[in-house]
mmCIF file of C-alpha atoms and ligand atoms in Angstrom:
data_model
loop_
_atom_site.group_PDB
_atom_site.id
_atom_site.type_symbol
_atom_site.label_atom_id
_atom_site.label_comp_id
_atom_site.label_asym_id
_atom_site.label_seq_id
_atom_site.Cartn_x
_atom_site.Cartn_y
_atom_site.Cartn_z
ATOM 1 C CA MET A 1 -40.702 77.932 26.115
ATOM 2 C CA ILE A 2 -40.422 78.630 22.110
ATOM 3 C CA SER A 3 -40.399 81.435 19.953
ATOM 4 C CA SER A 4 -43.332 81.741 17.824
ATOM 5 C CA THR A 5 -42.335 84.675 14.844
ATOM 6 C CA GLY A 6 -40.684 84.324 11.673
ATOM 7 C CA GLY A 7 -37.756 86.171 11.219
ATOM 8 C CA SER A 8 -37.717 90.072 11.264
ATOM 9 C CA GLY A 9 -35.442 92.489 9.813
ATOM 10 C CA HIS A 10 -32.679 93.857 12.070
ATOM 11 C CA PRO A 11 -32.591 97.532 13.554
ATOM 12 C CA SER A 12 -30.194 99.680 12.015
ATOM 13 C CA ARG A 13 -26.779 99.190 12.083
ATOM 14 C CA SER A 14 -23.583 101.196 12.709
ATOM 15 C CA ARG A 15 -20.353 99.638 10.910
ATOM 16 C CA ALA A 16 -19.111 103.101 10.198
ATOM 17 C CA SER A 17 -18.441 103.367 13.923
ATOM 18 C CA ARG A 18 -17.195 99.882 14.319
ATOM 19 C CA LEU A 19 -14.497 100.614 11.700
ATOM 20 C CA THR A 20 -13.966 104.318 13.423
ATOM 21 C CA VAL A 21 -12.964 102.417 16.767
ATOM 22 C CA ARG A 22 -10.719 99.978 14.775
ATOM 23 C CA LEU A 23 -8.859 102.918 12.364
ATOM 24 C CA ALA A 24 -8.079 104.591 15.823
ATOM 25 C CA VAL A 25 -6.681 101.502 16.964
ATOM 26 C CA LEU A 26 -4.637 100.913 14.126
ATOM 27 C CA ALA A 27 -3.787 104.431 14.028
ATOM 28 C CA THR A 28 -2.532 103.911 17.592
ATOM 29 C CA THR A 29 -0.327 100.955 17.097
ATOM 30 C CA VAL A 30 1.267 102.523 13.370
ATOM 31 C CA ALA A 31 2.175 105.313 15.344
ATOM 32 C CA LEU A 32 4.061 103.698 18.388
ATOM 33 C CA GLY A 33 5.548 100.741 16.173
ATOM 34 C CA ALA A 34 3.663 98.728 18.564
ATOM 35 C CA VAL A 35 3.925 94.984 18.308
ATOM 36 C CA GLY A 36 1.145 93.327 16.279
ATOM 37 C CA VAL A 37 -2.479 92.765 17.125
ATOM 38 C CA ALA A 38 -2.984 90.417 19.808
ATOM 39 C CA VAL A 39 -5.203 87.614 18.658
ATOM 40 C CA SER A 40 -6.647 84.467 20.239
ATOM 41 C CA ALA A 41 -6.184 80.836 19.024
ATOM 42 C CA THR A 42 -9.439 79.440 18.987
ATOM 43 C CA PRO A 43 -9.975 76.109 17.863
ATOM 44 C CA SER A 44 -12.891 77.870 15.156
ATOM 45 C CA SER A 45 -10.318 80.551 13.631
ATOM 46 C CA ALA A 46 -7.790 78.030 12.909
ATOM 47 C CA ALA A 47 -9.767 77.207 9.605
ATOM 48 C CA ALA A 48 -9.684 79.636 6.900
ATOM 49 C CA CYS A 49 -12.844 82.242 7.545
ATOM 50 C CA ASN A 50 -13.992 84.209 5.086
ATOM 51 C CA GLY A 51 -16.965 85.493 7.304
ATOM 52 C CA TYR A 52 -19.082 85.098 10.269
ATOM 53 C CA VAL A 53 -22.053 83.965 11.625
ATOM 54 C CA GLY A 54 -23.656 84.119 15.234
ATOM 55 C CA LEU A 55 -25.331 80.216 16.029
ATOM 56 C CA THR A 56 -27.605 81.643 18.992
ATOM 57 C CA PHE A 57 -29.514 78.844 21.229
ATOM 58 C CA ASP A 58 -32.563 80.358 23.652
ATOM 59 C CA ASP A 59 -34.558 79.450 26.394
ATOM 60 C CA GLY A 60 -31.627 77.672 28.307
ATOM 61 C CA PRO A 61 -30.356 76.814 30.315
ATOM 62 C CA THR A 62 -32.093 73.610 30.074
ATOM 63 C CA GLY A 63 -31.652 69.658 31.740
ATOM 64 C CA SER A 64 -30.049 69.262 28.730
ATOM 65 C CA THR A 65 -27.831 72.221 28.015
ATOM 66 C CA GLY A 66 -25.191 70.005 28.998
ATOM 67 C CA ALA A 67 -25.409 67.866 25.689
ATOM 68 C CA LEU A 68 -25.571 70.641 23.726
ATOM 69 C CA LEU A 69 -22.058 72.592 24.995
ATOM 70 C CA ASN A 70 -20.677 68.683 24.167
ATOM 71 C CA VAL A 71 -21.632 68.656 20.772
ATOM 72 C CA LEU A 72 -20.718 72.112 20.310
ATOM 73 C CA ARG A 73 -17.252 71.917 22.125
ATOM 74 C CA ALA A 74 -16.763 68.621 19.972
ATOM 75 C CA ASN A 75 -17.139 70.935 16.929
ATOM 76 C CA ASN A 76 -15.248 73.782 17.839
ATOM 77 C CA VAL A 77 -18.634 75.918 18.050
ATOM 78 C CA ARG A 78 -18.757 79.002 20.155
ATOM 79 C CA ALA A 79 -22.418 80.402 20.443
ATOM 80 C CA THR A 80 -24.537 82.948 22.110
ATOM 81 C CA MET A 81 -26.964 81.651 24.733
ATOM 82 C CA PHE A 82 -29.895 84.147 25.167
ATOM 83 C CA ASN A 83 -30.833 82.368 28.411
ATOM 84 C CA VAL A 84 -33.794 82.887 30.607
ATOM 85 C CA GLY A 85 -33.678 84.267 34.050
ATOM 86 C CA GLN A 86 -35.618 82.387 36.032
ATOM 87 C CA ASN A 87 -34.074 78.926 34.137
ATOM 88 C CA VAL A 88 -30.407 80.485 35.238
ATOM 89 C CA GLN A 89 -31.774 81.052 38.784
ATOM 90 C CA GLY A 90 -32.999 77.660 39.140
ATOM 91 C CA ASN A 91 -29.441 76.268 37.134
ATOM 92 C CA PRO A 92 -26.852 79.162 37.807
ATOM 93 C CA SER A 93 -24.413 75.665 37.390
ATOM 94 C CA ALA A 94 -25.256 75.412 34.030
ATOM 95 C CA ALA A 95 -25.072 78.741 33.065
ATOM 96 C CA ARG A 96 -21.505 78.684 34.514
ATOM 97 C CA ALA A 97 -20.758 76.011 32.389
ATOM 98 C CA GLN A 98 -21.988 77.419 29.296
ATOM 99 C CA VAL A 99 -19.064 80.265 29.875
ATOM 100 C CA ASP A 100 -16.788 77.891 30.640
ATOM 101 C CA ALA A 101 -16.945 76.285 27.357
ATOM 102 C CA GLY A 102 -16.553 79.827 25.927
ATOM 103 C CA MET A 103 -20.113 80.708 24.909
ATOM 104 C CA TRP A 104 -21.470 84.111 25.389
ATOM 105 C CA ILE A 105 -24.530 85.072 27.283
ATOM 106 C CA GLY A 106 -27.176 86.997 26.010
ATOM 107 C CA ASN A 107 -30.594 88.150 28.033
ATOM 108 C CA HIS A 108 -33.938 86.241 27.024
ATOM 109 C CA SER A 109 -35.623 87.936 29.400
ATOM 110 C CA TRP A 110 -37.207 86.506 33.246
ATOM 111 C CA ASN A 111 -40.172 83.987 32.161
ATOM 112 C CA HIS A 112 -40.347 84.398 28.537
ATOM 113 C CA ALA A 113 -43.802 86.718 28.954
ATOM 114 C CA HIS A 114 -44.726 88.639 26.027
ATOM 115 C CA MET A 115 -42.652 91.764 26.600
ATOM 116 C CA THR A 116 -44.633 94.395 24.409
ATOM 117 C CA SER A 117 -47.555 94.585 26.759
ATOM 118 C CA MET A 118 -45.652 95.376 29.381
ATOM 119 C CA GLY A 119 -45.012 99.168 30.816
ATOM 120 C CA GLN A 120 -41.905 100.563 30.858
ATOM 121 C CA SER A 121 -40.651 99.983 34.694
ATOM 122 C CA GLN A 122 -42.147 96.534 34.167
ATOM 123 C CA MET A 123 -39.701 95.801 31.496
ATOM 124 C CA GLN A 124 -36.526 97.061 33.255
ATOM 125 C CA SER A 125 -37.116 95.118 36.455
ATOM 126 C CA ASP A 126 -38.040 92.119 34.209
ATOM 127 C CA LEU A 127 -34.769 92.518 32.295
ATOM 128 C CA SER A 128 -32.775 93.526 35.478
ATOM 129 C CA GLN A 129 -33.693 90.407 37.449
ATOM 130 C CA THR A 130 -32.464 88.850 34.857
ATOM 131 C CA ASN A 131 -29.136 90.538 34.260
ATOM 132 C CA SER A 132 -28.674 90.337 38.266
ATOM 133 C CA ALA A 133 -29.449 86.146 37.669
ATOM 134 C CA ILE A 134 -26.811 85.971 34.653
ATOM 135 C CA GLN A 135 -24.350 87.998 36.494
ATOM 136 C CA SER A 136 -24.691 86.233 39.831
ATOM 137 C CA ALA A 137 -24.477 82.757 38.153
ATOM 138 C CA THR A 138 -21.444 82.856 35.624
ATOM 139 C CA GLY A 139 -19.962 86.820 36.824
ATOM 140 C CA VAL A 140 -20.788 88.016 32.988
ATOM 141 C CA ARG A 141 -23.241 91.205 32.565
ATOM 142 C CA PRO A 142 -25.036 90.236 29.565
ATOM 143 C CA GLN A 143 -24.478 93.319 26.311
ATOM 144 C CA LEU A 144 -27.165 91.406 24.363
ATOM 145 C CA PHE A 145 -30.935 91.064 24.621
ATOM 146 C CA ARG A 146 -33.324 89.123 22.780
ATOM 147 C CA PRO A 147 -36.851 89.467 23.557
ATOM 148 C CA PRO A 148 -39.190 86.192 23.770
ATOM 149 C CA TYR A 149 -40.762 85.364 20.253
ATOM 150 C CA GLY A 150 -38.923 88.398 18.578
ATOM 151 C CA GLU A 151 -41.616 91.050 19.862
ATOM 152 C CA THR A 152 -40.453 94.025 20.499
ATOM 153 C CA ASN A 153 -40.989 97.878 20.223
ATOM 154 C CA SER A 154 -38.962 101.146 20.789
ATOM 155 C CA THR A 155 -39.467 101.184 24.913
ATOM 156 C CA LEU A 156 -38.375 97.918 25.185
ATOM 157 C CA GLN A 157 -35.278 98.489 22.766
ATOM 158 C CA SER A 158 -34.815 101.787 25.376
ATOM 159 C CA VAL A 159 -35.033 99.837 28.430
ATOM 160 C CA ALA A 160 -32.102 97.235 26.852
ATOM 161 C CA SER A 161 -30.213 99.942 25.761
ATOM 162 C CA SER A 162 -30.308 101.892 29.097
ATOM 163 C CA LEU A 163 -29.018 98.494 30.879
ATOM 164 C CA GLY A 164 -26.227 98.265 28.434
ATOM 165 C CA MET A 165 -27.351 95.619 25.724
ATOM 166 C CA ARG A 166 -27.656 95.843 22.154
ATOM 167 C CA GLN A 167 -30.930 93.914 20.988
ATOM 168 C CA VAL A 168 -30.189 90.805 18.701
ATOM 169 C CA ILE A 169 -32.946 89.135 16.850
ATOM 170 C CA TRP A 170 -32.214 86.881 14.443
ATOM 171 C CA ASP A 171 -31.986 86.626 10.064
ATOM 172 C CA VAL A 172 -32.520 83.086 9.952
ATOM 173 C CA ASP A 173 -35.129 81.258 11.449
ATOM 174 C CA SER A 174 -34.010 77.580 11.926
ATOM 175 C CA GLN A 175 -37.375 76.666 12.892
ATOM 176 C CA ASP A 176 -36.114 73.756 15.164
ATOM 177 C CA TRP A 177 -39.159 75.014 17.647
ATOM 178 C CA ASN A 178 -41.604 74.175 15.267
ATOM 179 C CA GLY A 179 -40.403 70.401 14.833
ATOM 180 C CA ALA A 180 -38.092 70.712 12.136
ATOM 181 C CA SER A 181 -36.334 67.525 11.329
ATOM 182 C CA VAL A 182 -32.388 67.332 11.470
ATOM 183 C CA SER A 183 -32.227 67.727 7.762
ATOM 184 C CA GLN A 184 -34.674 71.146 7.544
ATOM 185 C CA ILE A 185 -32.866 72.566 10.280
ATOM 186 C CA VAL A 186 -29.520 71.863 8.215
ATOM 187 C CA SER A 187 -30.876 73.277 5.404
ATOM 188 C CA ASN A 188 -32.400 76.574 7.192
ATOM 189 C CA ALA A 189 -28.888 77.395 8.545
ATOM 190 C CA GLY A 190 -27.533 76.700 4.830
ATOM 191 C CA ARG A 191 -29.100 79.560 4.124
ATOM 192 C CA LEU A 192 -26.872 81.769 6.514
ATOM 193 C CA GLN A 193 -24.586 84.713 5.054
ATOM 194 C CA ASN A 194 -21.439 86.982 6.576
ATOM 195 C CA GLY A 195 -22.729 88.471 9.687
ATOM 196 C CA GLN A 196 -25.554 86.790 9.767
ATOM 197 C CA VAL A 197 -27.412 85.017 13.008
ATOM 198 C CA ILE A 198 -29.550 81.799 13.492
ATOM 199 C CA LEU A 199 -32.348 81.124 15.959
ATOM 200 C CA MET A 200 -31.936 77.754 17.438
ATOM 201 C CA HIS A 201 -32.998 76.487 20.630
ATOM 202 C CA ASP A 202 -30.824 74.996 23.943
ATOM 203 C CA GLY A 203 -33.546 71.368 25.077
ATOM 204 C CA ILE A 204 -34.160 70.370 21.256
ATOM 205 C CA GLN A 205 -32.755 66.827 20.249
ATOM 206 C CA ASN A 206 -32.712 67.386 16.563
ATOM 207 C CA THR A 207 -31.167 70.678 16.783
ATOM 208 C CA ARG A 208 -28.260 69.210 19.008
ATOM 209 C CA ASP A 209 -28.020 66.250 15.783
ATOM 210 C CA ALA A 210 -27.368 69.126 13.230
ATOM 211 C CA ILE A 211 -24.397 70.901 14.582
ATOM 212 C CA PRO A 212 -21.961 68.457 12.604
ATOM 213 C CA GLN A 213 -23.786 68.755 9.335
ATOM 214 C CA ILE A 214 -24.633 72.746 9.832
ATOM 215 C CA MET A 215 -20.671 73.269 10.591
ATOM 216 C CA ALA A 216 -19.549 71.095 7.699
ATOM 217 C CA ASN A 217 -21.960 73.167 5.246
ATOM 218 C CA LEU A 218 -20.545 76.410 6.981
ATOM 219 C CA ASN A 219 -16.772 75.205 6.744
ATOM 220 C CA SER A 220 -17.551 74.675 3.096
ATOM 221 C CA ARG A 221 -18.572 77.915 2.332
ATOM 222 C CA GLY A 222 -15.455 79.742 4.595
ATOM 223 C CA LEU A 223 -17.913 80.525 7.151
ATOM 224 C CA CYS A 224 -16.973 80.323 10.703
ATOM 225 C CA PRO A 225 -19.053 80.717 13.936
ATOM 226 C CA GLY A 226 -18.353 84.121 15.724
ATOM 227 C CA MET A 227 -19.505 86.550 18.454
ATOM 228 C CA ILE A 228 -22.392 88.712 18.157
ATOM 229 C CA SER A 229 -21.455 92.207 17.797
ATOM 230 C CA PRO A 230 -22.618 94.760 21.113
ATOM 231 C CA SER A 231 -22.270 97.308 18.835
ATOM 232 C CA THR A 232 -23.704 96.099 15.356
ATOM 233 C CA GLY A 233 -25.753 93.323 16.237
ATOM 234 C CA ARG A 234 -23.887 91.701 13.721
ATOM 235 C CA ALA A 235 -21.783 88.156 13.974
ATOM 236 C CA VAL A 236 -18.167 89.159 13.858
ATOM 237 C CA ALA A 237 -14.644 87.104 14.580
ATOM 238 C CA PRO A 238 -14.533 86.197 18.034
ATOM 239 C CA ASP A 239 -12.031 88.542 18.849
ATOM 240 C CA GLY A 240 -13.233 91.530 16.718
ATOM 241 C CA THR A 241 -10.955 91.431 13.972
ATOM 242 C CA PRO A 242 -12.301 91.832 10.718
ATOM 243 C CA PRO A 243 -12.799 88.620 9.063
ATOM 244 C CA THR A 244 -10.261 88.611 5.933
ATOM 245 C CA GLY A 245 -11.852 89.254 2.630
ATOM 246 C CA THR A 246 -14.902 90.828 3.851
ATOM 247 C CA PRO A 247 -16.185 93.128 1.172
ATOM 248 C CA THR A 248 -18.395 95.185 3.688
ATOM 249 C CA THR A 249 -15.492 96.450 5.846
ATOM 250 C CA PRO A 250 -12.711 97.957 3.731
ATOM 251 C CA PRO A 251 -10.527 99.648 5.635
ATOM 252 C CA THR A 252 -8.747 101.019 2.528
ATOM 253 C CA GLY A 253 -5.962 104.244 2.437
ATOM 254 C CA THR A 254 -3.932 105.292 5.318
ATOM 255 C CA PRO A 255 -4.865 105.499 8.710
ATOM 256 C CA THR A 256 -6.338 108.629 9.745
ATOM 257 C CA THR A 257 -3.919 111.249 11.922
ATOM 258 C CA PRO A 258 -1.864 109.345 14.678
ATOM 259 C CA PRO A 259 -2.568 110.642 18.117
ATOM 260 C CA ALA A 260 -0.638 113.706 19.318
ATOM 261 C CA GLY A 261 2.096 113.375 21.994
ATOM 262 C CA GLY A 262 4.271 111.150 22.819
ATOM 263 C CA GLY A 263 4.844 107.465 24.326
ATOM 264 C CA CYS A 264 4.938 106.044 27.964
ATOM 265 C CA THR A 265 5.392 102.634 29.454
ATOM 266 C CA ALA A 266 2.689 100.639 31.373
ATOM 267 C CA THR A 267 3.699 97.748 32.946
ATOM 268 C CA ALA A 268 1.262 95.490 34.356
ATOM 269 C CA THR A 269 1.416 92.965 37.370
ATOM 270 C CA TYR A 270 -1.170 90.951 38.912
ATOM 271 C CA PRO A 271 -1.791 91.154 42.241
ATOM 272 C CA ASN A 272 -4.621 89.213 42.720
ATOM 273 C CA VAL A 273 -5.736 85.809 41.359
ATOM 274 C CA TRP A 274 -8.825 83.912 42.650
ATOM 275 C CA GLY A 275 -10.115 81.028 41.287
ATOM 276 C CA ASP A 276 -12.632 82.718 38.742
ATOM 277 C CA ARG A 277 -10.715 86.508 38.188
ATOM 278 C CA TYR A 278 -8.127 88.297 38.866
ATOM 279 C CA ASN A 279 -6.814 91.891 38.834
ATOM 280 C CA THR A 280 -3.985 93.687 37.070
ATOM 281 C CA SER A 281 -2.349 96.808 38.078
ATOM 282 C CA VAL A 282 -0.739 98.775 35.213
ATOM 283 C CA THR A 283 1.682 101.520 36.229
ATOM 284 C CA VAL A 284 2.543 104.356 33.865
ATOM 285 C CA GLN A 285 5.889 105.832 33.607
ATOM 286 C CA GLY A 286 6.963 108.605 31.388
ATOM 287 C CA GLY A 287 3.641 111.330 32.371
ATOM 288 C CA SER A 288 0.475 112.494 33.862
ATOM 289 C CA ASN A 289 -1.793 112.755 31.052
ATOM 290 C CA TRP A 290 -1.857 109.219 29.242
ATOM 291 C CA THR A 291 -3.835 106.583 27.543
ATOM 292 C CA VAL A 292 -3.262 103.015 27.867
ATOM 293 C CA VAL A 293 -4.322 100.236 24.984
ATOM 294 C CA VAL A 294 -5.199 96.951 26.949
ATOM 295 C CA ALA A 295 -6.464 93.695 24.804
ATOM 296 C CA LEU A 296 -7.922 90.773 26.422
ATOM 297 C CA THR A 297 -8.115 87.596 25.714
ATOM 298 C CA ALA A 298 -11.494 85.560 24.630
ATOM 299 C CA PRO A 299 -13.469 84.506 26.603
ATOM 300 C CA GLN A 300 -11.707 86.590 29.583
ATOM 301 C CA ARG A 301 -14.169 89.988 30.586
ATOM 302 C CA VAL A 302 -13.433 92.796 32.383
ATOM 303 C CA ASN A 303 -16.169 93.842 35.324
ATOM 304 C CA THR A 304 -14.525 96.301 37.355
ATOM 305 C CA THR A 305 -12.107 99.276 36.827
ATOM 306 C CA TRP A 306 -10.476 101.750 38.897
ATOM 307 C CA ASN A 307 -8.248 104.971 38.576
ATOM 308 C CA GLY A 308 -9.285 105.435 35.187
ATOM 309 C CA THR A 309 -11.468 106.426 32.507
ATOM 310 C CA PRO A 310 -12.271 103.267 30.040
ATOM 311 C CA SER A 311 -14.069 102.864 26.921
ATOM 312 C CA TRP A 312 -14.368 99.987 24.747
ATOM 313 C CA ASP A 313 -14.270 98.554 21.150
ATOM 314 C CA SER A 314 -16.939 97.113 19.943
ATOM 315 C CA SER A 315 -15.371 93.227 20.351
ATOM 316 C CA GLY A 316 -15.794 94.117 24.422
ATOM 317 C CA TYR A 317 -12.181 93.008 24.421
ATOM 318 C CA VAL A 318 -9.759 96.113 23.199
ATOM 319 C CA MET A 319 -10.098 98.427 26.607
ATOM 320 C CA THR A 320 -8.544 101.805 26.254
ATOM 321 C CA MET A 321 -7.917 103.416 29.440
ATOM 322 C CA ARG A 322 -7.203 107.175 30.477
ATOM 323 C CA SER A 323 -6.056 109.311 33.416
ATOM 324 C CA ASN A 324 -8.703 110.728 35.258
ATOM 325 C CA GLY A 325 -6.504 112.416 37.667
ATOM 326 C CA SER A 326 -6.170 109.532 40.283
ATOM 327 C CA GLY A 327 -1.909 109.061 39.659
ATOM 328 C CA ASN A 328 -0.426 106.624 37.205
ATOM 329 C CA THR A 329 -1.498 103.787 38.373
ATOM 330 C CA PHE A 330 -5.165 102.295 37.322
ATOM 331 C CA GLY A 331 -6.621 98.167 37.957
ATOM 332 C CA PHE A 332 -9.239 96.355 36.406
ATOM 333 C CA THR A 333 -10.778 92.850 37.648
ATOM 334 C CA THR A 334 -10.894 90.161 34.814
ATOM 335 C CA MET A 335 -13.283 87.075 34.951
ATOM 336 C CA MET A 336 -11.504 84.210 33.412
ATOM 337 C CA ASN A 337 -14.279 82.708 32.185
ATOM 338 C CA GLY A 338 -12.534 79.825 31.891
ATOM 339 C CA ASN A 339 -9.658 80.532 30.581
ATOM 340 C CA SER A 340 -7.171 80.769 33.437
ATOM 341 C CA SER A 341 -4.057 81.521 32.101
ATOM 342 C CA ALA A 342 -4.340 84.242 29.386
ATOM 343 C CA ARG A 343 -3.120 87.879 30.690
ATOM 344 C CA PRO A 344 -4.088 91.450 29.401
ATOM 345 C CA GLN A 345 -1.783 92.536 26.663
ATOM 346 C CA ILE A 346 -0.426 96.467 26.955
ATOM 347 C CA ARG A 347 -0.778 97.203 23.119
ATOM 348 C CA SER A 348 0.571 100.883 23.011
ATOM 349 C CA CYS A 349 1.093 103.476 25.942
ATOM 350 C CA THR A 350 0.635 107.662 25.042
ATOM 351 C CA THR A 351 1.013 110.681 26.700
ATOM 352 C CA GLY A 352 0.044 114.338 25.930
HETATM 353 ZN ZN1 LIG B 1 -37.614 81.894 23.325
#
């Protein structure tokens, strides 16, 4: 199943809100003199990155997903896989292998139908069923949705949004679905600019064969493979930090007012560890009206929290937990997604 339309524009993007979140986090860090921002060391970030692009592979998992993952890993690529629900249901281990290889998973509908001809309730059940299959197979709830063929309308967008997903189309079409040669795919990928997203597909030999040259071209231009931000739909650094030297995000000037109130101490323990996930229990001392900022290491993801009210930054890896009257100990369950050793870092604890 193949996408048949050309590229199309993005929906509106909110860089401002992303920046606001960053500044708030920065302000907290500055105010407390806390340790610096936690940055996970991924192979792709070892090179100098002047910007990030989103490599996406649609219509999987397929019988050759393993071959695709091998090529991606060999080239230190993390990509976004827009999976078809019934393919996931038929091959859950392949979907799991995607996550284990560090890929992000998006929703690409249940069976690749033309969704704009559906009614709202049919759209809802299609996307919900797909999310359930993906979450069941991988433990990860999709935050991104790509409509089949790039065909969408306002109803479909609002249904995706109501399910917690950002619609992502693409900026560059590799044309791999259209029989493009390896060199044509490489040439098309050469048009990618900072923040942009390219459409490719799982299950196509030429696409796999093009990846080493695509990466060589990107590296020569200082572009690195990144994640697609669920809040902006743009490619960003895998851990959500802004790429250095990016002209579009100038955090000039002094961060805004530091949070009022004083400091507190937050201590984390890990009372339960399973094969694929673990629980973190955080106890706060020094106040009852607390706010604790916790940073995860990609590709780990929180899927459940308790005894607090969480909010997330655009990267999905920095959680701000606020007291909700349930006492001074909160907790959360983190899916390892292939990284079994990392544990969350407490960035700050404030009261008042
Ligand atoms: Zn597709």
